[in-house]
DNA sequence: TTGAAAGCGGTACCAT
DNA sequence: ATGGTACCGCTTTCAA
């Protein structure tokens, strides 16, 4: 292992100069800096992580807690984990994984041993056990998702309510008077908060706009094709010609195939909006208007928020709701008078 | 933050005694030890991770590299990540996540900075880029999966070939003379090694036993219901009454529903074996004989292997293939003469 | 059975 | 612009 001392000797300078040259925290003569960089490269020098953690103020590690509940949608979850890791690396941070029981109890362990600088919380439940732990620890914690009681917490998430309202507005503007919300599995409305928030936005705005609304689930714990199919068929039988889909790709596929079977054209006979969507709707074949839920955006914001709180330790807690955007693709019919 | 000095002062002993009492690396008088433990508990002492990494020989962190390719089956992958984390924690280790480009380049970074003690490799490709990195670094690396060239590498995995042979044997023993292998998506035979190995075992043993074999895929990149359905229908048309399924749960469901439509009873009219399966087949409704691929077993073994190599740095590389086991559930018919 | 002290490899202050 | 050095908090000899 190469140490800073060997680099210093090779470059003919003191170790403090090496440290400053490499960290850039103090100006170093151009020529000296080059000598040091060359020596470091030649010797294959990499600063020792433990020594840096001990001497410095930062560990350059974030904890990422994920309970990995059975009803977690794996592909979506993976997208968030990946996005977090990528965002962290951009700021020279690594991700330490805390799963299952470790997700809560591990939070205390890794923060009090100063293994991590801050904690990012994924897969947030309404009454999440990690909320009280977050309040009890001194290092910053950022929730990617919104628990019921956000008192004293810092949270980051898409504004699902606004997304729900936005979807209703678009359909109402297009002249639709009866809308069906193809929602999440039943269990999601108990274990998650985002499902409720989107539904709340849809329900509220539907009332305001005076449109009829039918809300349905896509299954008990996961997508059930028969459930989705009959929900769609009932909607069509009622005369609904507008769908807001807040669900995984499978549900979209079932909806589109039922519509195709009936010879109903999306964007003309029927309007469809996919709300808070993480997957690539291009794979569906039919272009669909979408209000995306972008893991990269949420996770980048979460990482930057954590860093900001690390920088200024007094920063007050904040709940940051990301405004939804609408990506039109022609799946909502033009206004019918 | 409480340090070892404060604990020492509170207990009226030296810091070395505290260290030894807490680590158990040197006998400490029963009564002294109690005093120290009480003091540590009262003060809420947690050893500083950075200091431990620097002074000690161990970081107590494993790197887990996962490329997260687009064709990775998310639920299966998550099961492996979880199993690894759980196994690691049992030995007081944490998991540092390396994803995407970081999966390879990060390996060098975290090992040369001594952030981690060893590296665990998930989602191994036949010509995995991480193979050459593993050879170039000095800390132990354990592959959970088998690349094409295992020269100098330590790998752990289910013996897929043996699993394939085992499945054929069972069906041949039951008197079947024509078997269909419902395999992985096409892409898996290019990007993974386990798919090939299972197929090889099946093909070889089918030849040896003199049974006819038809191998099929379940789709291009993922499960395609139509593809599976027609594969099953063709098999039945040919007269095949024996299926080996090496695929995700969806494929099993399609198979079982086609059989049900035809009024064919599993275990009587038709035999089915699920090979190298990670999901819970109980959810399928019909009891199915299964040769499980247990993430917990593979990952536990991987962690223990890493620790062993850490303990005895000279340990020669080893490829450990886990012998498959057969769990009968009555889905293979009794011998028909 | 216990203690003293020399590191581990950096960071950052205080000098020069 | 650079160097000397006092830590950071713990592990582990070496002594007693």
mmCIF file of C-alpha atoms in Angstrom, chain A:
data_model
loop_
_atom_site.group_PDB
_atom_site.id
_atom_site.type_symbol
_atom_site.label_atom_id
_atom_site.label_comp_id
_atom_site.label_asym_id
_atom_site.label_seq_id
_atom_site.Cartn_x
_atom_site.Cartn_y
_atom_site.Cartn_z
ATOM 1 C CA UNK A 1 0.000 0.000 0.000
ATOM 2 C CA UNK A 2 1.235 3.430 -0.908
ATOM 3 C CA UNK A 3 0.889 6.091 1.787
ATOM 4 C CA UNK A 4 0.991 9.832 1.619
ATOM 5 C CA UNK A 5 4.487 9.724 3.081
ATOM 6 C CA UNK A 6 5.873 7.798 0.148
ATOM 7 C CA UNK A 7 4.273 10.196 -2.287
ATOM 8 C CA UNK A 8 5.758 13.101 -0.355
ATOM 9 C CA UNK A 9 9.211 11.578 -0.418
ATOM 10 C CA UNK A 10 8.986 10.763 -4.119
ATOM 11 C CA UNK A 11 7.901 14.314 -4.918
ATOM 12 C CA UNK A 12 10.389 15.845 -2.512
ATOM 13 C CA UNK A 13 7.793 17.728 -0.482
ATOM 14 C CA UNK A 14 6.114 17.427 2.896
ATOM 15 C CA UNK A 15 3.002 15.343 3.458
ATOM 16 C CA UNK A 16 0.905 18.410 4.133
ATOM 17 C CA UNK A 17 1.750 19.757 0.709
ATOM 18 C CA UNK A 18 0.733 16.452 -0.818
ATOM 19 C CA UNK A 19 -2.552 16.558 1.059
ATOM 20 C CA UNK A 20 -3.251 20.117 -0.056
ATOM 21 C CA UNK A 21 -2.169 19.521 -3.630
ATOM 22 C CA UNK A 22 -4.465 16.558 -3.943
ATOM 23 C CA UNK A 23 -7.439 18.046 -2.136
ATOM 24 C CA UNK A 24 -7.012 21.521 -3.589
ATOM 25 C CA UNK A 25 -7.833 23.058 -0.232
ATOM 26 C CA UNK A 26 -4.817 25.305 -0.367
ATOM 27 C CA UNK A 27 -3.064 26.803 -3.390
ATOM 28 C CA UNK A 28 0.019 24.872 -4.443
ATOM 29 C CA UNK A 29 2.579 26.024 -7.002
ATOM 30 C CA UNK A 30 1.636 24.698 -10.400
ATOM 31 C CA UNK A 31 4.947 22.937 -10.853
ATOM 32 C CA UNK A 32 4.933 21.415 -7.380
ATOM 33 C CA UNK A 33 1.418 20.175 -7.899
ATOM 34 C CA UNK A 34 2.405 18.447 -11.116
ATOM 35 C CA UNK A 35 5.340 16.719 -9.441
ATOM 36 C CA UNK A 36 3.040 15.505 -6.710
ATOM 37 C CA UNK A 37 0.360 14.314 -9.091
ATOM 38 C CA UNK A 38 2.921 12.467 -11.154
ATOM 39 C CA UNK A 39 4.392 10.805 -8.117
ATOM 40 C CA UNK A 40 0.942 9.836 -6.860
ATOM 41 C CA UNK A 41 0.007 8.384 -10.232
ATOM 42 C CA UNK A 42 3.327 6.554 -10.600
ATOM 43 C CA UNK A 43 2.998 4.984 -7.168
ATOM 44 C CA UNK A 44 -0.698 4.279 -7.583
ATOM 45 C CA UNK A 45 -1.560 6.226 -4.492
ATOM 46 C CA UNK A 46 -5.112 6.127 -3.158
ATOM 47 C CA UNK A 47 -5.829 7.814 0.167
ATOM 48 C CA UNK A 48 -6.787 5.387 2.904
ATOM 49 C CA UNK A 49 -10.522 5.557 3.530
ATOM 50 C CA UNK A 50 -10.255 4.852 7.244
ATOM 51 C CA UNK A 51 -7.625 7.485 7.822
ATOM 52 C CA UNK A 52 -9.690 10.005 5.907
ATOM 53 C CA UNK A 53 -12.772 9.226 7.904
ATOM 54 C CA UNK A 54 -10.888 9.581 11.152
ATOM 55 C CA UNK A 55 -8.947 12.718 10.402
ATOM 56 C CA UNK A 56 -11.440 14.418 8.173
ATOM 57 C CA UNK A 57 -14.913 15.511 8.930
ATOM 58 C CA UNK A 58 -16.541 13.302 6.302
ATOM 59 C CA UNK A 59 -16.854 9.573 5.665
ATOM 60 C CA UNK A 60 -18.114 10.039 2.103
ATOM 61 C CA UNK A 61 -20.699 7.351 2.684
ATOM 62 C CA UNK A 62 -24.471 7.602 2.796
ATOM 63 C CA UNK A 63 -26.635 4.935 4.333
ATOM 64 C CA UNK A 64 -29.551 3.852 2.185
ATOM 65 C CA UNK A 65 -32.291 2.153 4.155
ATOM 66 C CA UNK A 66 -34.787 -0.020 2.346
ATOM 67 C CA UNK A 67 -37.123 -2.364 4.214
ATOM 68 C CA UNK A 68 -37.732 -4.451 1.072
ATOM 69 C CA UNK A 69 -41.261 -5.360 2.006
ATOM 70 C CA UNK A 70 -42.857 -8.245 0.169
ATOM 71 C CA UNK A 71 -45.233 -5.937 -1.668
ATOM 72 C CA UNK A 72 -42.468 -3.691 -2.946
ATOM 73 C CA UNK A 73 -42.457 -3.506 -6.737
ATOM 74 C CA UNK A 74 -38.953 -4.745 -7.449
ATOM 75 C CA UNK A 75 -38.231 -2.989 -10.775
ATOM 76 C CA UNK A 76 -39.348 0.392 -9.469
ATOM 77 C CA UNK A 77 -37.423 -0.097 -6.296
ATOM 78 C CA UNK A 78 -34.275 -1.019 -8.192
ATOM 79 C CA UNK A 79 -34.619 2.126 -10.256
ATOM 80 C CA UNK A 80 -34.596 4.206 -7.096
ATOM 81 C CA UNK A 81 -31.628 2.390 -5.602
ATOM 82 C CA UNK A 82 -29.694 2.808 -8.805
ATOM 83 C CA UNK A 83 -30.604 6.477 -9.110
ATOM 84 C CA UNK A 84 -29.482 7.080 -5.559
ATOM 85 C CA UNK A 85 -26.159 5.369 -6.116
ATOM 86 C CA UNK A 86 -25.519 7.340 -9.283
ATOM 87 C CA UNK A 87 -26.432 10.657 -7.680
ATOM 88 C CA UNK A 88 -24.224 9.879 -4.695
ATOM 89 C CA UNK A 89 -21.217 9.001 -6.836
ATOM 90 C CA UNK A 90 -21.503 12.298 -8.632
ATOM 91 C CA UNK A 91 -20.606 13.886 -5.308
ATOM 92 C CA UNK A 92 -17.946 11.345 -4.448
ATOM 93 C CA UNK A 93 -20.193 9.427 -2.082
ATOM 94 C CA UNK A 94 -20.761 5.700 -1.747
ATOM 95 C CA UNK A 95 -23.903 3.911 -0.641
ATOM 96 C CA UNK A 96 -24.074 1.577 2.334
ATOM 97 C CA UNK A 97 -27.067 -0.721 2.192
ATOM 98 C CA UNK A 98 -29.355 -1.247 5.171
ATOM 99 C CA UNK A 99 -32.070 -3.806 4.572
ATOM 100 C CA UNK A 100 -34.839 -5.362 6.629
ATOM 101 C CA UNK A 101 -34.516 -5.109 10.393
ATOM 102 C CA UNK A 102 -31.241 -3.358 9.741
ATOM 103 C CA UNK A 103 -33.198 -0.694 7.929
ATOM 104 C CA UNK A 104 -34.241 0.838 11.233
ATOM 105 C CA UNK A 105 -31.885 -0.491 13.851
ATOM 106 C CA UNK A 106 -28.980 -0.197 11.443
ATOM 107 C CA UNK A 107 -29.654 3.506 11.090
ATOM 108 C CA UNK A 108 -28.666 4.080 14.694
ATOM 109 C CA UNK A 109 -25.712 1.790 14.403
ATOM 110 C CA UNK A 110 -24.082 3.332 11.341
ATOM 111 C CA UNK A 111 -24.746 6.893 12.355
ATOM 112 C CA UNK A 112 -23.519 6.598 15.907
ATOM 113 C CA UNK A 113 -20.387 4.785 14.800
ATOM 114 C CA UNK A 114 -19.900 7.597 12.312
ATOM 115 C CA UNK A 115 -19.718 5.141 9.439
ATOM 116 C CA UNK A 116 -21.968 7.365 7.328
ATOM 117 C CA UNK A 117 -22.472 11.089 7.006
ATOM 118 C CA UNK A 118 -26.191 10.975 6.347
ATOM 119 C CA UNK A 119 -29.048 8.574 5.717
ATOM 120 C CA UNK A 120 -31.402 8.300 2.764
ATOM 121 C CA UNK A 121 -34.708 6.563 3.351
ATOM 122 C CA UNK A 122 -36.452 4.628 0.612
ATOM 123 C CA UNK A 123 -39.821 2.922 0.442
ATOM 124 C CA UNK A 124 -41.413 5.171 3.040
ATOM 125 C CA UNK A 125 -44.539 3.904 4.799
ATOM 126 C CA UNK A 126 -47.220 6.220 6.231
ATOM 127 C CA UNK A 127 -46.330 5.248 9.801
ATOM 128 C CA UNK A 128 -42.730 4.377 9.060
ATOM 129 C CA UNK A 129 -40.698 3.106 12.017
ATOM 130 C CA UNK A 130 -37.693 4.968 10.664
ATOM 131 C CA UNK A 131 -39.369 8.284 11.352
ATOM 132 C CA UNK A 132 -38.748 8.152 15.057
ATOM 133 C CA UNK A 133 -35.216 6.936 14.549
ATOM 134 C CA UNK A 134 -34.553 9.822 12.205
ATOM 135 C CA UNK A 135 -35.695 12.194 14.922
ATOM 136 C CA UNK A 136 -33.388 10.574 17.456
ATOM 137 C CA UNK A 137 -30.163 10.720 15.478
ATOM 138 C CA UNK A 138 -27.989 13.740 14.966
ATOM 139 C CA UNK A 139 -26.817 13.209 11.393
ATOM 140 C CA UNK A 140 -29.057 14.366 8.539
ATOM 141 C CA UNK A 141 -31.745 12.025 7.242
ATOM 142 C CA UNK A 142 -33.615 12.560 3.995
ATOM 143 C CA UNK A 143 -36.805 10.668 3.253
ATOM 144 C CA UNK A 144 -37.503 9.895 -0.377
ATOM 145 C CA UNK A 145 -41.248 9.751 0.133
ATOM 146 C CA UNK A 146 -43.589 11.367 2.648
ATOM 147 C CA UNK A 147 -44.689 9.730 5.895
ATOM 148 C CA UNK A 148 -47.894 10.812 7.609
ATOM 149 C CA UNK A 149 -46.208 12.887 10.277
ATOM 150 C CA UNK A 150 -43.395 14.930 8.774
ATOM 151 C CA UNK A 151 -42.772 16.983 11.912
ATOM 152 C CA UNK A 152 -39.070 17.699 12.093
ATOM 153 C CA UNK A 153 -38.263 15.604 9.030
ATOM 154 C CA UNK A 154 -36.697 16.411 5.712
ATOM 155 C CA UNK A 155 -38.518 14.780 2.821
ATOM 156 C CA UNK A 156 -38.318 14.824 -0.939
ATOM 157 C CA UNK A 157 -40.883 13.452 -3.355
ATOM 158 C CA UNK A 158 -42.968 14.080 -6.414
ATOM 159 C CA UNK A 159 -46.057 16.136 -5.625
ATOM 160 C CA UNK A 160 -48.474 13.286 -6.177
ATOM 161 C CA UNK A 161 -51.515 15.346 -5.266
ATOM 162 C CA UNK A 162 -50.614 17.946 -7.856
ATOM 163 C CA UNK A 163 -50.049 15.140 -10.358
ATOM 164 C CA UNK A 164 -53.519 13.814 -9.632
ATOM 165 C CA UNK A 165 -55.065 17.241 -10.067
ATOM 166 C CA UNK A 166 -53.123 17.819 -13.249
ATOM 167 C CA UNK A 167 -54.385 14.604 -14.797
ATOM 168 C CA UNK A 168 -58.010 15.417 -13.967
ATOM 169 C CA UNK A 169 -57.642 18.922 -15.334
ATOM 170 C CA UNK A 170 -56.347 17.677 -18.645
ATOM 171 C CA UNK A 171 -59.204 15.251 -19.053
ATOM 172 C CA UNK A 172 -61.819 17.729 -17.881
ATOM 173 C CA UNK A 173 -60.380 20.324 -20.240
ATOM 174 C CA UNK A 174 -60.807 17.819 -23.046
ATOM 175 C CA UNK A 175 -64.474 17.674 -22.195
ATOM 176 C CA UNK A 176 -64.570 14.405 -20.313
ATOM 177 C CA UNK A 177 -67.260 14.224 -17.655
ATOM 178 C CA UNK A 178 -66.620 10.724 -16.375
ATOM 179 C CA UNK A 179 -63.204 9.459 -15.402
ATOM 180 C CA UNK A 180 -61.924 6.131 -14.104
ATOM 181 C CA UNK A 181 -58.805 5.953 -11.966
ATOM 182 C CA UNK A 182 -57.007 2.661 -12.446
ATOM 183 C CA UNK A 183 -55.090 2.716 -9.206
ATOM 184 C CA UNK A 184 -52.548 0.759 -7.242
ATOM 185 C CA UNK A 185 -53.060 -2.635 -5.643
ATOM 186 C CA UNK A 186 -55.261 -2.460 -2.547
ATOM 187 C CA UNK A 187 -52.366 -3.046 -0.205
ATOM 188 C CA UNK A 188 -50.507 -0.004 -1.514
ATOM 189 C CA UNK A 189 -53.153 2.305 -0.092
ATOM 190 C CA UNK A 190 -52.322 0.946 3.315
ATOM 191 C CA UNK A 191 -48.546 0.532 3.136
ATOM 192 C CA UNK A 192 -47.621 3.545 1.067
ATOM 193 C CA UNK A 193 -48.435 7.172 1.086
ATOM 194 C CA UNK A 194 -47.911 8.140 -2.527
ATOM 195 C CA UNK A 195 -50.883 6.061 -3.676
ATOM 196 C CA UNK A 196 -53.200 7.888 -1.311
ATOM 197 C CA UNK A 197 -51.814 11.263 -2.226
ATOM 198 C CA UNK A 198 -52.347 10.777 -5.927
ATOM 199 C CA UNK A 199 -55.862 9.514 -5.333
ATOM 200 C CA UNK A 200 -56.608 12.437 -3.074
ATOM 201 C CA UNK A 201 -55.526 14.873 -5.772
ATOM 202 C CA UNK A 202 -57.689 13.103 -8.321
ATOM 203 C CA UNK A 203 -60.722 12.910 -6.049
ATOM 204 C CA UNK A 204 -60.515 16.539 -4.931
ATOM 205 C CA UNK A 205 -60.067 17.933 -8.382
ATOM 206 C CA UNK A 206 -62.771 15.722 -9.827
ATOM 207 C CA UNK A 207 -65.184 17.163 -7.302
ATOM 208 C CA UNK A 208 -64.075 20.713 -8.061
ATOM 209 C CA UNK A 209 -64.403 20.210 -11.769
ATOM 210 C CA UNK A 210 -67.682 18.439 -11.401
ATOM 211 C CA UNK A 211 -66.669 15.285 -13.206
ATOM 212 C CA UNK A 212 -67.819 11.831 -12.206
ATOM 213 C CA UNK A 213 -65.066 9.665 -10.838
ATOM 214 C CA UNK A 214 -64.717 5.966 -10.330
ATOM 215 C CA UNK A 215 -61.641 4.707 -8.503
ATOM 216 C CA UNK A 216 -60.475 1.096 -8.774
ATOM 217 C CA UNK A 217 -57.561 -1.042 -7.711
ATOM 218 C CA UNK A 218 -55.446 -3.257 -9.896
ATOM 219 C CA UNK A 219 -55.412 -6.251 -7.582
ATOM 220 C CA UNK A 220 -54.945 -7.218 -3.975
ATOM 221 C CA UNK A 221 -51.191 -7.201 -3.589
ATOM 222 C CA UNK A 222 -50.040 -7.084 -7.194
ATOM 223 C CA UNK A 223 -51.486 -6.774 -10.652
ATOM 224 C CA UNK A 224 -54.348 -9.185 -11.287
ATOM 225 C CA UNK A 225 -55.233 -9.248 -14.933
ATOM 226 C CA UNK A 226 -58.841 -10.279 -14.350
ATOM 227 C CA UNK A 227 -59.372 -7.464 -11.861
ATOM 228 C CA UNK A 228 -58.003 -4.840 -14.206
ATOM 229 C CA UNK A 229 -59.904 -6.245 -17.137
ATOM 230 C CA UNK A 230 -63.258 -6.141 -15.381
ATOM 231 C CA UNK A 231 -62.544 -2.669 -14.010
ATOM 232 C CA UNK A 232 -61.958 -1.447 -17.546
ATOM 233 C CA UNK A 233 -64.976 -3.257 -18.894
ATOM 234 C CA UNK A 234 -67.207 -1.817 -16.201
ATOM 235 C CA UNK A 235 -65.871 1.645 -16.915
ATOM 236 C CA UNK A 236 -66.600 1.309 -20.605
ATOM 237 C CA UNK A 237 -70.051 -0.070 -19.866
ATOM 238 C CA UNK A 238 -70.737 2.975 -17.686
ATOM 239 C CA UNK A 239 -69.742 5.156 -20.588
ATOM 240 C CA UNK A 240 -66.423 6.372 -19.143
ATOM 241 C CA UNK A 241 -64.028 7.305 -21.902
ATOM 242 C CA UNK A 242 -61.226 8.708 -19.775
ATOM 243 C CA UNK A 243 -58.644 6.774 -17.766
ATOM 244 C CA UNK A 244 -56.004 7.882 -15.326
ATOM 245 C CA UNK A 245 -53.597 5.030 -14.732
ATOM 246 C CA UNK A 246 -51.491 5.048 -11.609
ATOM 247 C CA UNK A 247 -50.013 1.572 -11.750
ATOM 248 C CA UNK A 248 -47.250 -0.626 -13.104
ATOM 249 C CA UNK A 249 -46.719 -1.406 -16.780
ATOM 250 C CA UNK A 250 -48.754 -4.629 -16.702
ATOM 251 C CA UNK A 251 -51.877 -2.663 -15.870
ATOM 252 C CA UNK A 252 -51.321 -0.353 -18.796
ATOM 253 C CA UNK A 253 -50.973 -3.352 -21.059
ATOM 254 C CA UNK A 254 -54.229 -4.870 -19.923
ATOM 255 C CA UNK A 255 -56.035 -1.567 -20.384
ATOM 256 C CA UNK A 256 -54.650 -1.061 -23.863
ATOM 257 C CA UNK A 257 -55.426 -4.584 -24.942
ATOM 258 C CA UNK A 258 -59.040 -4.319 -23.765
ATOM 259 C CA UNK A 259 -59.389 -1.048 -25.638
ATOM 260 C CA UNK A 260 -57.862 -2.624 -28.734
ATOM 261 C CA UNK A 261 -60.236 -5.568 -28.525
ATOM 262 C CA UNK A 262 -63.141 -3.140 -28.500
ATOM 263 C CA UNK A 263 -61.730 -1.224 -31.427
ATOM 264 C CA UNK A 264 -61.468 1.908 -29.304
ATOM 265 C CA UNK A 265 -58.707 4.248 -30.458
ATOM 266 C CA UNK A 266 -56.600 5.896 -27.783
ATOM 267 C CA UNK A 267 -56.568 9.666 -28.216
ATOM 268 C CA UNK A 268 -59.746 9.659 -30.229
ATOM 269 C CA UNK A 269 -62.422 7.428 -28.772
ATOM 270 C CA UNK A 270 -60.766 7.152 -25.401
ATOM 271 C CA UNK A 271 -58.337 9.291 -23.401
ATOM 272 C CA UNK A 272 -55.581 7.790 -21.277
ATOM 273 C CA UNK A 273 -53.096 9.452 -18.933
ATOM 274 C CA UNK A 274 -50.371 7.564 -17.110
ATOM 275 C CA UNK A 275 -49.653 9.271 -13.811
ATOM 276 C CA UNK A 276 -46.538 9.055 -11.626
ATOM 277 C CA UNK A 277 -44.955 6.548 -13.937
ATOM 278 C CA UNK A 278 -41.412 5.213 -13.602
ATOM 279 C CA UNK A 279 -41.205 2.818 -16.512
ATOM 280 C CA UNK A 280 -40.702 3.701 -20.162
ATOM 281 C CA UNK A 281 -44.153 4.027 -21.723
ATOM 282 C CA UNK A 282 -42.610 3.773 -25.180
ATOM 283 C CA UNK A 283 -42.542 0.010 -24.634
ATOM 284 C CA UNK A 284 -46.341 -0.009 -24.613
ATOM 285 C CA UNK A 285 -46.563 0.507 -28.340
ATOM 286 C CA UNK A 286 -49.263 3.142 -28.111
ATOM 287 C CA UNK A 287 -48.059 6.679 -27.296
ATOM 288 C CA UNK A 288 -49.463 7.680 -23.919
ATOM 289 C CA UNK A 289 -49.532 11.054 -22.182
ATOM 290 C CA UNK A 290 -47.533 10.689 -19.014
ATOM 291 C CA UNK A 291 -46.813 12.562 -15.798
ATOM 292 C CA UNK A 292 -43.465 10.959 -15.014
ATOM 293 C CA UNK A 293 -42.118 10.009 -11.636
ATOM 294 C CA UNK A 294 -38.404 10.298 -12.293
ATOM 295 C CA UNK A 295 -36.270 8.393 -9.787
ATOM 296 C CA UNK A 296 -33.160 10.237 -10.947
ATOM 297 C CA UNK A 297 -34.753 13.571 -10.158
ATOM 298 C CA UNK A 298 -36.019 12.577 -6.723
ATOM 299 C CA UNK A 299 -32.807 10.859 -5.740
ATOM 300 C CA UNK A 300 -30.565 13.614 -7.042
ATOM 301 C CA UNK A 301 -32.553 16.106 -5.043
ATOM 302 C CA UNK A 302 -32.355 13.882 -1.984
ATOM 303 C CA UNK A 303 -28.584 13.601 -2.237
ATOM 304 C CA UNK A 304 -28.171 17.329 -2.739
ATOM 305 C CA UNK A 305 -30.442 18.025 0.183
ATOM 306 C CA UNK A 306 -28.390 15.720 2.382
ATOM 307 C CA UNK A 307 -25.194 17.466 1.321
ATOM 308 C CA UNK A 308 -26.690 20.866 1.998
ATOM 309 C CA UNK A 309 -27.713 19.825 5.493
ATOM 310 C CA UNK A 310 -24.217 18.433 5.994
ATOM 311 C CA UNK A 311 -22.716 21.714 4.906
ATOM 312 C CA UNK A 312 -24.924 23.901 7.069
ATOM 313 C CA UNK A 313 -25.780 21.860 10.100
ATOM 314 C CA UNK A 314 -28.469 24.248 11.222
ATOM 315 C CA UNK A 315 -30.625 23.940 8.121
ATOM 316 C CA UNK A 316 -34.247 23.593 9.209
ATOM 317 C CA UNK A 317 -36.210 20.513 8.127
ATOM 318 C CA UNK A 318 -38.038 20.864 4.851
ATOM 319 C CA UNK A 319 -40.567 18.919 2.812
ATOM 320 C CA UNK A 320 -39.766 19.412 -0.833
ATOM 321 C CA UNK A 321 -42.519 18.426 -3.243
ATOM 322 C CA UNK A 322 -41.399 18.237 -6.851
ATOM 323 C CA UNK A 323 -43.929 19.838 -9.200
ATOM 324 C CA UNK A 324 -45.223 17.341 -11.763
ATOM 325 C CA UNK A 325 -44.708 17.905 -15.469
ATOM 326 C CA UNK A 326 -46.977 16.778 -18.265
ATOM 327 C CA UNK A 327 -45.599 14.997 -21.325
ATOM 328 C CA UNK A 328 -48.236 14.956 -24.033
ATOM 329 C CA UNK A 329 -48.177 12.208 -26.630
ATOM 330 C CA UNK A 330 -51.650 12.425 -28.103
ATOM 331 C CA UNK A 331 -53.483 9.967 -25.886
ATOM 332 C CA UNK A 332 -55.993 12.569 -24.719
ATOM 333 C CA UNK A 333 -58.618 13.468 -27.249
ATOM 334 C CA UNK A 334 -58.989 17.040 -28.463
ATOM 335 C CA UNK A 335 -61.846 18.971 -26.930
ATOM 336 C CA UNK A 336 -65.251 17.650 -27.926
ATOM 337 C CA UNK A 337 -67.990 20.281 -27.713
#
